[in-house]
Amino acid sequence: MHNETQQPTAILLFGATGDLAHRKLYPALYEIYKKTETPFAVIGIARRPWDHDRFREYVHSSLTENGKADRNEFLNRFYYYSLDVNNNEAYRGLKDLAERLDREYGLGGNRLFYLALAPEFFGTVTLNLKASGLTETAGFKRLIIEKPFGRDLKSAEALNTTIQSVFGEKEIYRIDHYLGKEMVQNIQVIRFANPIFESIWNNRYISNVQITVSETLGVGERAGYYDRTGALLDMVQNHLLQMTALTAMEPPSRLETEDIRDEKVKVLRSIRPVTVESARRDVVKGQYTKGVLPSGESVPGYREEENVPEDSETETFVAAKLFIDNFRWAGVPFYIRTGKRMAVKSTQIVIQFKDVPLNPYTSTFFAQEPNLLVIHVQPDEGLSLKLNAKAFTHKWDSKPITLEYCNNCSDVLGGPDAYERLLGDSLRGDSTNFTRWDEVALSWQFVEGITTAWKETNTPVRFYPAGSMGPAESDALLARDGFHWWPLTRINKN
Ligand code: NAP
């Protein structure tokens, strides 16, 4: 982590006419420009034969849809270059344009290449950047690369070898946008700045940890892509394992990028590998069938979605029990789950503490509950802490109470979104909140244990109706250990 200021930079954005750029990247760049006045110029790159003006209209529409005003000075910094990324000849003209903008804007040859493209192009573009001389520059060169990074360990290794033949590890920014979320970044502060938590953050006091990323959306227009991917690769390999690592890691010796990443790597290395036997017992593979969402909307099952084969065995839900075999966590189950078309959209980390040995305070009126710390990642951002206190009765009854802190309840103080943070970090040269290669490799290794076991045993999907919280096997996974999934609560905003 360091606080270098953002330097003048040429941003070469591949996939500039795509969905990610339109929904996330242009609003994020606008906010960075408005707040820091970083002198950058953007070259949008894609195949369609647009000119600069047509491209500016597109960026303009993105800003309008996202409620951004005063845009002209910002839009004038956008240029367009039409290119098929496979055509290595075409990069020469791109280099000329980049050099021209370097001179016009005084960018010092600093170049940030953002690959907002389908992953099969990542390697090709990187090699073509080198062959064209675009990466030979007087300033810095950095590569931001979208997910997914490979399809398995082998393809991730091959991709990594390719991109590392052009960019050094410190120049590569592998996006996991969960690492840009306020409350995911807050995990470290909550843990390491509060002795009341850090002193009990271990297997003596914590009985289990539950991490959920649930979505109410189905696969929509991404069905074709999703059917080749599934929830395990789309969500577990990256976001869920990253949140697990942040929740479980040791305090870093310094708040420096590599020290923090080193601690995350140690956790990923300590996760007990999955075997055929443990996959059968501890991993649930689910798929939604038709159902009714809490909003009342009836929705089709996954196999009825357009572009999904009617016998698809792709999982839209995964729940798993992990063990982190180290001194701090031995014996504490980490339950993780993610799914589409679930009853609520929510990302939460629930830390369940062990009960006191002999609790003399019971109640006939109130259910006894353990202490829980809930880190609300989205849609609410904040914390809640469930404790026990005296009930308002004449006896020594206890009742659960909740202390809450909401980070995003005030509309006025809305913080930066994940892409704004991450783009800002990459312009400053801070790669803390991006995944290092060894983190990616270890995550693939873990996930491959599951895919291999599923393949070997021909594991079928377990069905769950859309609008539910997953298949019954997911509840059984915790029930066997005497636990249950805690309801995904909202922070009381009143
Ligand atoms: P998309 O909407 O399909 O956009 C793809 C972009 O690539 C378009 O600008 C397309 O423009 C360009 N393109 C395709 N083939 C090309 C070629 N041969 N040469 C040059 N440009 C080409 O995809 P997306 O949803 O924005 O996703 C982009 C990346 O972000 C993917 O890696 C995805 O996994 C990742 N991602 C996306 C989201 C999201 O919310 N969308 C979220 C997380 C991660 P032309 O057709 O004009 O060439």
Coordinates of C-alpha atoms in Angstrom, one line a residue, residues 19-435:
D19 CA -20.9 -3.7 -21.2
L20 CA -18.3 -3.5 -18.4
A21 CA -16.8 -0.3 -19.9
H22 CA -20.3 1.3 -20.3
R23 CA -21.7 0.3 -16.9
K24 CA -18.7 0.6 -14.7
L25 CA -15.5 2.0 -16.2
Y26 CA -16.6 5.3 -17.7
P27 CA -18.5 6.4 -14.5
A28 CA -15.5 5.3 -12.4
L29 CA -13.0 7.3 -14.6
Y30 CA -15.2 10.3 -14.5
E31 CA -15.2 10.3 -10.7
I32 CA -11.5 9.9 -10.6
Y33 CA -11.0 12.8 -13.0
K34 CA -13.4 15.0 -11.1
K35 CA -11.8 14.3 -7.7
T36 CA -8.1 14.2 -8.7
E37 CA -8.0 16.0 -12.0
T38 CA -5.4 13.4 -13.1
P39 CA -4.5 14.4 -16.6
F40 CA -5.2 11.3 -18.5
A41 CA -6.3 10.5 -22.1
V42 CA -8.3 7.4 -23.0
I43 CA -8.0 5.4 -26.2
G44 CA -11.1 3.2 -26.6
I45 CA -10.4 0.1 -28.7
A46 CA -12.8 -2.3 -30.2
R47 CA -13.7 -3.6 -33.7
R48 CA -16.8 -1.5 -34.6
P49 CA -15.8 1.3 -37.0
W50 CA -16.6 4.3 -34.8
D51 CA -14.8 7.6 -34.8
H52 CA -13.9 9.7 -31.8
D53 CA -17.2 11.6 -31.8
R54 CA -19.3 8.4 -31.9
F55 CA -17.2 7.0 -29.1
R56 CA -17.7 10.2 -27.1
E57 CA -21.5 9.9 -27.5
Y58 CA -21.2 6.4 -26.1
V59 CA -19.2 7.5 -23.1
H60 CA -21.7 10.4 -22.7
S61 CA -24.6 8.0 -22.6
S62 CA -22.9 6.0 -19.9
L63 CA -22.3 9.1 -17.8
T64 CA -25.9 10.3 -18.3
E65 CA -27.3 6.9 -17.2
N66 CA -25.2 7.1 -14.1
G67 CA -26.2 10.7 -13.2
K68 CA -22.9 12.4 -14.0
A69 CA -23.0 16.1 -15.0
D70 CA -20.4 18.7 -16.4
R71 CA -18.8 16.2 -18.8
N72 CA -17.4 18.1 -21.7
E73 CA -13.8 18.6 -20.6
F74 CA -13.7 15.0 -19.6
L75 CA -15.2 13.7 -22.8
N76 CA -12.6 15.6 -24.9
R77 CA -10.0 13.3 -23.5
F78 CA -11.5 10.2 -25.2
Y79 CA -10.3 8.9 -28.5
Y80 CA -11.3 5.8 -30.4
Y81 CA -9.2 3.4 -32.4
S82 CA -10.9 0.6 -34.4
L83 CA -8.9 -2.6 -34.3
D84 CA -9.4 -6.4 -34.3
V85 CA -7.1 -7.6 -31.5
N86 CA -6.0 -10.6 -33.6
N87 CA -4.7 -8.3 -36.4
N88 CA -1.2 -7.6 -35.3
E89 CA -0.6 -5.1 -38.2
A90 CA -3.3 -2.8 -36.9
Y91 CA -1.4 -2.1 -33.6
R92 CA 1.0 0.2 -35.5
G93 CA -1.7 2.8 -35.9
L94 CA -2.6 2.5 -32.3
K95 CA 1.0 3.1 -31.3
D96 CA 1.0 6.3 -33.5
L97 CA -2.1 7.5 -31.7
A98 CA -0.7 6.7 -28.3
E99 CA 2.5 8.6 -29.1
R100 CA 0.6 11.6 -30.4
L101 CA -1.5 11.8 -27.2
D102 CA 1.7 11.3 -25.1
R103 CA 3.0 14.5 -26.7
E104 CA -0.3 16.5 -26.7
Y105 CA -1.2 15.7 -23.1
G106 CA 2.3 15.5 -21.7
L107 CA 1.7 11.9 -20.4
G108 CA 5.4 11.1 -20.1
G109 CA 4.9 7.7 -21.9
N110 CA 2.9 6.3 -19.0
R111 CA 0.6 3.6 -20.3
L112 CA -2.2 1.6 -18.6
F113 CA -3.5 -1.2 -20.7
Y114 CA -7.0 -2.3 -19.6
L115 CA -8.2 -5.6 -21.1
A116 CA -12.0 -5.5 -20.7
L117 CA -12.3 -8.2 -23.3
A118 CA -13.3 -11.8 -23.4
P119 CA -10.6 -13.8 -21.6
E120 CA -9.5 -15.8 -24.7
F121 CA -8.0 -12.5 -26.0
F122 CA -5.8 -11.7 -23.0
G123 CA -2.7 -13.6 -24.2
T124 CA -3.0 -12.4 -27.9
V125 CA -3.4 -8.7 -26.9
T126 CA -0.4 -8.9 -24.6
L127 CA 1.9 -10.4 -27.2
N128 CA 0.7 -7.9 -29.8
L129 CA 1.3 -5.0 -27.5
K130 CA 4.9 -6.2 -27.2
A131 CA 5.4 -6.9 -30.9
S132 CA 4.1 -3.5 -31.9
G133 CA 6.4 -1.7 -29.5
L134 CA 3.5 -0.2 -27.5
T135 CA 5.1 -1.5 -24.3
E136 CA 8.5 0.0 -25.0
T137 CA 7.8 3.3 -23.5
A138 CA 9.6 6.0 -21.5
G139 CA 7.1 6.0 -18.7
F140 CA 5.5 3.1 -16.8
K141 CA 3.5 0.3 -18.3
R142 CA 0.8 -1.5 -16.5
L143 CA -1.7 -4.2 -17.4
I144 CA -5.2 -4.5 -15.9
I145 CA -6.7 -7.8 -16.6
E146 CA -10.3 -8.8 -16.0
K147 CA -11.5 -12.1 -14.7
P148 CA -11.6 -15.0 -15.3
F149 CA -7.8 -15.5 -15.2
G150 CA -7.8 -18.9 -16.9
R151 CA -10.3 -21.8 -16.9
D152 CA -8.2 -24.1 -14.7
L153 CA -4.8 -24.2 -13.2
K154 CA -3.1 -25.3 -16.4
S155 CA -4.7 -22.6 -18.6
A156 CA -4.0 -20.0 -15.9
E157 CA -0.4 -21.0 -15.8
A158 CA -0.1 -20.7 -19.6
L159 CA -1.8 -17.3 -19.6
N160 CA 0.5 -16.2 -16.8
T161 CA 3.6 -17.3 -18.6
T162 CA 2.5 -15.3 -21.7
I163 CA 1.7 -12.1 -19.9
Q164 CA 4.8 -12.3 -17.7
S165 CA 6.8 -12.4 -20.9
V166 CA 5.7 -8.9 -21.5
F167 CA 4.9 -7.4 -18.1
G168 CA 6.6 -7.9 -14.7
E169 CA 4.5 -9.3 -11.9
K170 CA 4.4 -5.8 -10.3
E171 CA 3.1 -4.4 -13.5
I172 CA 0.1 -6.8 -13.6
Y173 CA -3.1 -5.8 -12.0
R174 CA -5.5 -8.9 -11.9
I175 CA -9.0 -7.6 -11.0
D176 CA -11.1 -9.2 -8.4
H177 CA -13.6 -6.4 -8.0
Y178 CA -14.7 -7.6 -4.6
L179 CA -11.3 -6.4 -3.3
G180 CA -12.4 -2.9 -4.3
K181 CA -15.5 -3.1 -2.1
E182 CA -15.6 -0.9 1.0
M183 CA -16.5 -3.5 3.5
V184 CA -14.1 -6.1 2.0
Q185 CA -11.3 -3.6 2.5
N186 CA -12.7 -2.9 6.0
I187 CA -12.3 -6.6 7.1
Q188 CA -8.6 -5.9 7.9
V189 CA -9.4 -2.7 9.8
I190 CA -12.2 -4.3 11.8
R191 CA -9.9 -7.2 12.7
F192 CA -6.6 -5.6 13.3
A193 CA -7.6 -2.2 14.8
N194 CA -9.9 -3.7 17.4
P195 CA -8.3 -5.7 20.2
I196 CA -11.8 -6.9 21.3
F197 CA -12.0 -8.8 18.0
E198 CA -8.5 -9.7 17.3
S199 CA -7.9 -11.2 20.7
I200 CA -10.7 -13.7 20.2
W201 CA -10.4 -14.2 16.5
N202 CA -9.4 -17.8 16.7
N203 CA -10.5 -21.4 17.3
R204 CA -10.8 -20.9 21.0
Y205 CA -13.7 -18.4 20.7
I206 CA -15.1 -18.8 17.2
S207 CA -17.3 -21.8 16.4
N208 CA -17.8 -21.2 12.7
V209 CA -17.6 -18.7 9.9
Q210 CA -20.3 -18.3 7.2
I211 CA -19.6 -16.4 4.0
T212 CA -22.5 -15.9 1.5
V213 CA -22.7 -14.2 -1.9
S214 CA -26.3 -14.6 -3.0
E215 CA -27.9 -13.1 -6.0
T216 CA -31.6 -12.9 -7.1
L217 CA -30.7 -12.5 -10.7
G218 CA -30.6 -15.5 -13.0
V219 CA -28.1 -15.9 -15.9
G220 CA -29.9 -13.6 -18.3
E221 CA -28.1 -12.8 -21.5
R222 CA -24.8 -14.3 -20.1
A223 CA -26.3 -17.9 -20.3
G224 CA -24.0 -19.1 -23.0
Y225 CA -20.9 -17.9 -21.1
Y226 CA -22.3 -19.0 -17.8
D227 CA -23.1 -22.6 -18.9
R228 CA -19.4 -23.1 -19.7
T229 CA -18.4 -21.6 -16.4
G230 CA -20.7 -22.2 -13.5
A231 CA -20.8 -20.8 -9.9
L232 CA -17.6 -22.5 -8.8
L233 CA -15.4 -20.8 -11.4
D234 CA -17.4 -17.6 -11.6
M235 CA -17.6 -16.9 -7.8
V236 CA -15.8 -19.3 -5.6
Q237 CA -12.4 -19.4 -7.3
N238 CA -12.1 -15.6 -6.9
H239 CA -14.5 -13.6 -4.7
L240 CA -15.3 -16.2 -2.0
L241 CA -11.7 -17.5 -1.6
Q242 CA -10.5 -13.9 -1.4
M243 CA -13.0 -13.0 1.4
T244 CA -12.0 -16.2 3.2
A245 CA -8.4 -15.3 3.0
L246 CA -9.0 -11.8 4.4
T247 CA -11.2 -13.1 7.2
A248 CA -8.6 -15.7 8.2
M249 CA -5.2 -14.2 7.5
E250 CA -2.6 -13.2 10.2
P251 CA -1.9 -9.5 10.8
P252 CA 0.6 -8.4 8.2
S253 CA 4.0 -7.2 9.6
R254 CA 3.6 -3.9 7.7
L255 CA 0.7 -2.4 5.7
E256 CA 2.6 -3.0 2.5
T257 CA 1.3 -4.6 -0.6
E258 CA 3.5 -7.7 -0.6
D259 CA 3.2 -8.2 3.2
I260 CA -0.6 -8.3 3.0
R261 CA -0.6 -10.6 0.0
D262 CA 1.9 -12.9 1.7
E263 CA -0.5 -13.4 4.6
K264 CA -3.4 -14.1 2.2
V265 CA -1.3 -16.7 0.4
K266 CA -0.5 -18.5 3.7
V267 CA -4.3 -18.9 4.3
L268 CA -4.9 -20.2 0.7
R269 CA -2.0 -22.6 1.2
S270 CA -3.5 -23.9 4.5
I271 CA -7.0 -24.7 3.1
R272 CA -7.4 -28.4 3.3
P273 CA -7.5 -29.8 -0.2
V274 CA -10.7 -31.4 -1.4
T275 CA -10.7 -35.2 -2.1
V276 CA -13.4 -37.3 -3.8
E277 CA -14.6 -38.3 -0.4
S278 CA -14.7 -34.8 1.1
A279 CA -16.3 -33.3 -2.0
R280 CA -19.2 -35.8 -1.7
R281 CA -19.6 -34.9 2.0
D282 CA -18.7 -31.2 2.2
V283 CA -19.5 -29.6 -1.2
V284 CA -23.0 -29.0 -2.6
K285 CA -23.6 -28.5 -6.3
G286 CA -27.0 -26.9 -7.0
Q287 CA -29.1 -25.6 -9.9
Y288 CA -32.2 -23.5 -9.8
T289 CA -35.5 -24.7 -11.1
K290 CA -38.5 -22.5 -11.9
G291 CA -39.9 -20.6 -8.9
V292 CA -41.2 -17.4 -7.6
L293 CA -39.0 -14.6 -6.3
P294 CA -39.9 -12.7 -3.2
S295 CA -41.0 -9.8 -5.4
G296 CA -43.8 -12.1 -6.7
E297 CA -42.1 -12.5 -10.2
S298 CA -42.3 -16.1 -11.6
V299 CA -39.1 -17.1 -13.2
P300 CA -38.0 -20.0 -15.4
G301 CA -35.6 -22.7 -14.2
Y302 CA -31.9 -22.7 -15.4
R303 CA -32.5 -25.4 -17.9
E304 CA -35.4 -23.4 -19.4
E305 CA -33.2 -20.3 -19.9
E306 CA -32.3 -19.3 -23.5
N307 CA -29.0 -20.8 -24.7
V308 CA -28.9 -23.4 -21.9
P309 CA -29.0 -27.1 -22.9
E310 CA -32.1 -28.8 -21.3
D311 CA -29.9 -31.4 -19.6
S312 CA -27.2 -28.9 -18.4
E313 CA -25.3 -30.0 -15.3
T314 CA -23.8 -26.6 -14.7
E315 CA -24.1 -25.5 -11.1
T316 CA -25.7 -22.1 -10.3
F317 CA -25.2 -22.7 -6.6
V318 CA -22.3 -24.0 -4.5
A319 CA -22.0 -24.5 -0.8
A320 CA -18.9 -25.9 0.8
K321 CA -17.3 -26.5 4.2
L322 CA -13.6 -25.6 4.3
F323 CA -11.0 -26.1 6.9
I324 CA -8.0 -23.9 7.3
D325 CA -5.4 -26.2 8.8
N326 CA -3.3 -23.8 10.8
F327 CA -2.7 -22.9 14.4
R328 CA -5.4 -20.2 14.5
W329 CA -8.2 -22.0 12.7
A330 CA -7.8 -25.8 13.3
G331 CA -11.2 -27.3 13.8
V332 CA -13.3 -24.2 12.8
P333 CA -15.5 -24.8 9.8
F334 CA -15.7 -22.0 7.2
Y335 CA -19.0 -22.5 5.3
I336 CA -19.2 -20.6 2.0
R337 CA -22.1 -20.4 -0.4
T338 CA -23.0 -18.6 -3.5
G339 CA -26.0 -18.9 -5.9
K340 CA -28.2 -17.3 -8.5
R341 CA -31.9 -16.8 -8.2
M342 CA -31.8 -16.9 -4.5
A343 CA -34.3 -15.4 -2.1
V344 CA -32.1 -12.3 -1.4
K345 CA -29.3 -10.4 -2.9
S346 CA -26.7 -10.2 -0.2
T347 CA -23.0 -10.5 0.5
Q348 CA -22.2 -11.1 4.2
I349 CA -19.6 -12.6 6.5
V350 CA -21.0 -14.0 9.7
I351 CA -18.6 -14.9 12.5
Q352 CA -20.4 -17.1 15.1
F353 CA -18.7 -17.1 18.5
K354 CA -18.8 -20.0 20.9
D355 CA -21.2 -19.9 23.8
V356 CA -20.1 -19.2 27.3
P357 CA -19.4 -22.6 29.1
L358 CA -22.4 -22.5 31.6
N359 CA -24.8 -19.7 30.7
P360 CA -27.0 -19.2 33.8
Y361 CA -29.2 -16.7 31.9
T362 CA -31.9 -18.4 29.9
S363 CA -35.4 -17.2 29.0
T364 CA -38.7 -18.7 28.4
F365 CA -39.6 -15.8 26.2
F366 CA -36.6 -15.3 24.0
A367 CA -34.6 -17.8 22.0
Q368 CA -31.0 -18.1 23.1
E369 CA -28.6 -17.0 20.5
P370 CA -24.8 -17.0 20.2
N371 CA -22.8 -13.8 19.7
L372 CA -22.5 -13.0 16.0
L373 CA -20.5 -10.4 14.2
V374 CA -21.9 -9.7 10.8
I375 CA -19.9 -7.9 8.2
H376 CA -22.4 -6.6 5.7
V377 CA -20.7 -6.2 2.3
Q378 CA -23.7 -5.5 0.1
P379 CA -26.3 -4.1 -0.4
D380 CA -25.9 -2.7 3.1
E381 CA -22.4 -1.8 4.1
G382 CA -21.7 -2.0 7.8
L383 CA -21.4 -4.1 10.8
S384 CA -23.8 -5.7 13.3
L385 CA -23.0 -7.4 16.5
K386 CA -25.5 -9.6 18.2
L387 CA -25.1 -9.9 22.0
N388 CA -27.2 -11.0 24.9
A389 CA -28.6 -8.5 27.5
K390 CA -31.1 -8.6 30.3
A391 CA -34.7 -8.8 29.1
F392 CA -37.3 -6.4 30.4
T393 CA -38.9 -8.9 32.7
H394 CA -38.9 -9.4 36.5
K395 CA -36.7 -12.5 36.2
W396 CA -33.0 -12.9 35.1
D397 CA -34.1 -13.5 31.5
S398 CA -31.7 -12.8 28.7
K399 CA -32.6 -11.6 25.2
P400 CA -30.6 -11.1 22.1
I401 CA -29.9 -7.4 21.2
T402 CA -28.1 -6.0 18.1
L403 CA -25.6 -3.2 17.8
E404 CA -25.3 -1.8 14.3
Y405 CA -23.2 0.5 12.3
C406 CA -24.1 1.4 8.8
N407 CA -21.5 2.7 6.4
N408 CA -23.7 3.6 3.4
C409 CA -26.9 4.8 5.0
S410 CA -26.3 8.4 4.2
D411 CA -26.8 9.1 0.5
V412 CA -24.8 12.3 0.8
L413 CA -21.6 10.5 1.8
G414 CA -21.8 7.7 -0.8
G415 CA -18.2 6.4 -1.2
P416 CA -16.4 5.4 -4.3
D417 CA -17.5 2.2 -6.0
A418 CA -15.2 -0.8 -6.4
Y419 CA -14.1 0.1 -10.0
E420 CA -13.4 3.7 -9.0
R421 CA -11.1 2.5 -6.2
L422 CA -9.4 -0.1 -8.3
L423 CA -8.8 2.1 -11.3
G424 CA -7.6 4.8 -8.9
D425 CA -5.2 2.3 -7.3
S426 CA -3.8 1.2 -10.6
L427 CA -3.2 4.8 -11.7
R428 CA -1.3 5.3 -8.5
G429 CA 0.6 2.0 -8.9
D430 CA -0.9 0.4 -5.8
S431 CA -1.6 -3.3 -6.5
T432 CA -2.6 -4.3 -2.9
N433 CA -6.2 -4.9 -3.9
F434 CA -5.4 -7.0 -7.0
T435 CA -4.5 -10.7 -6.9

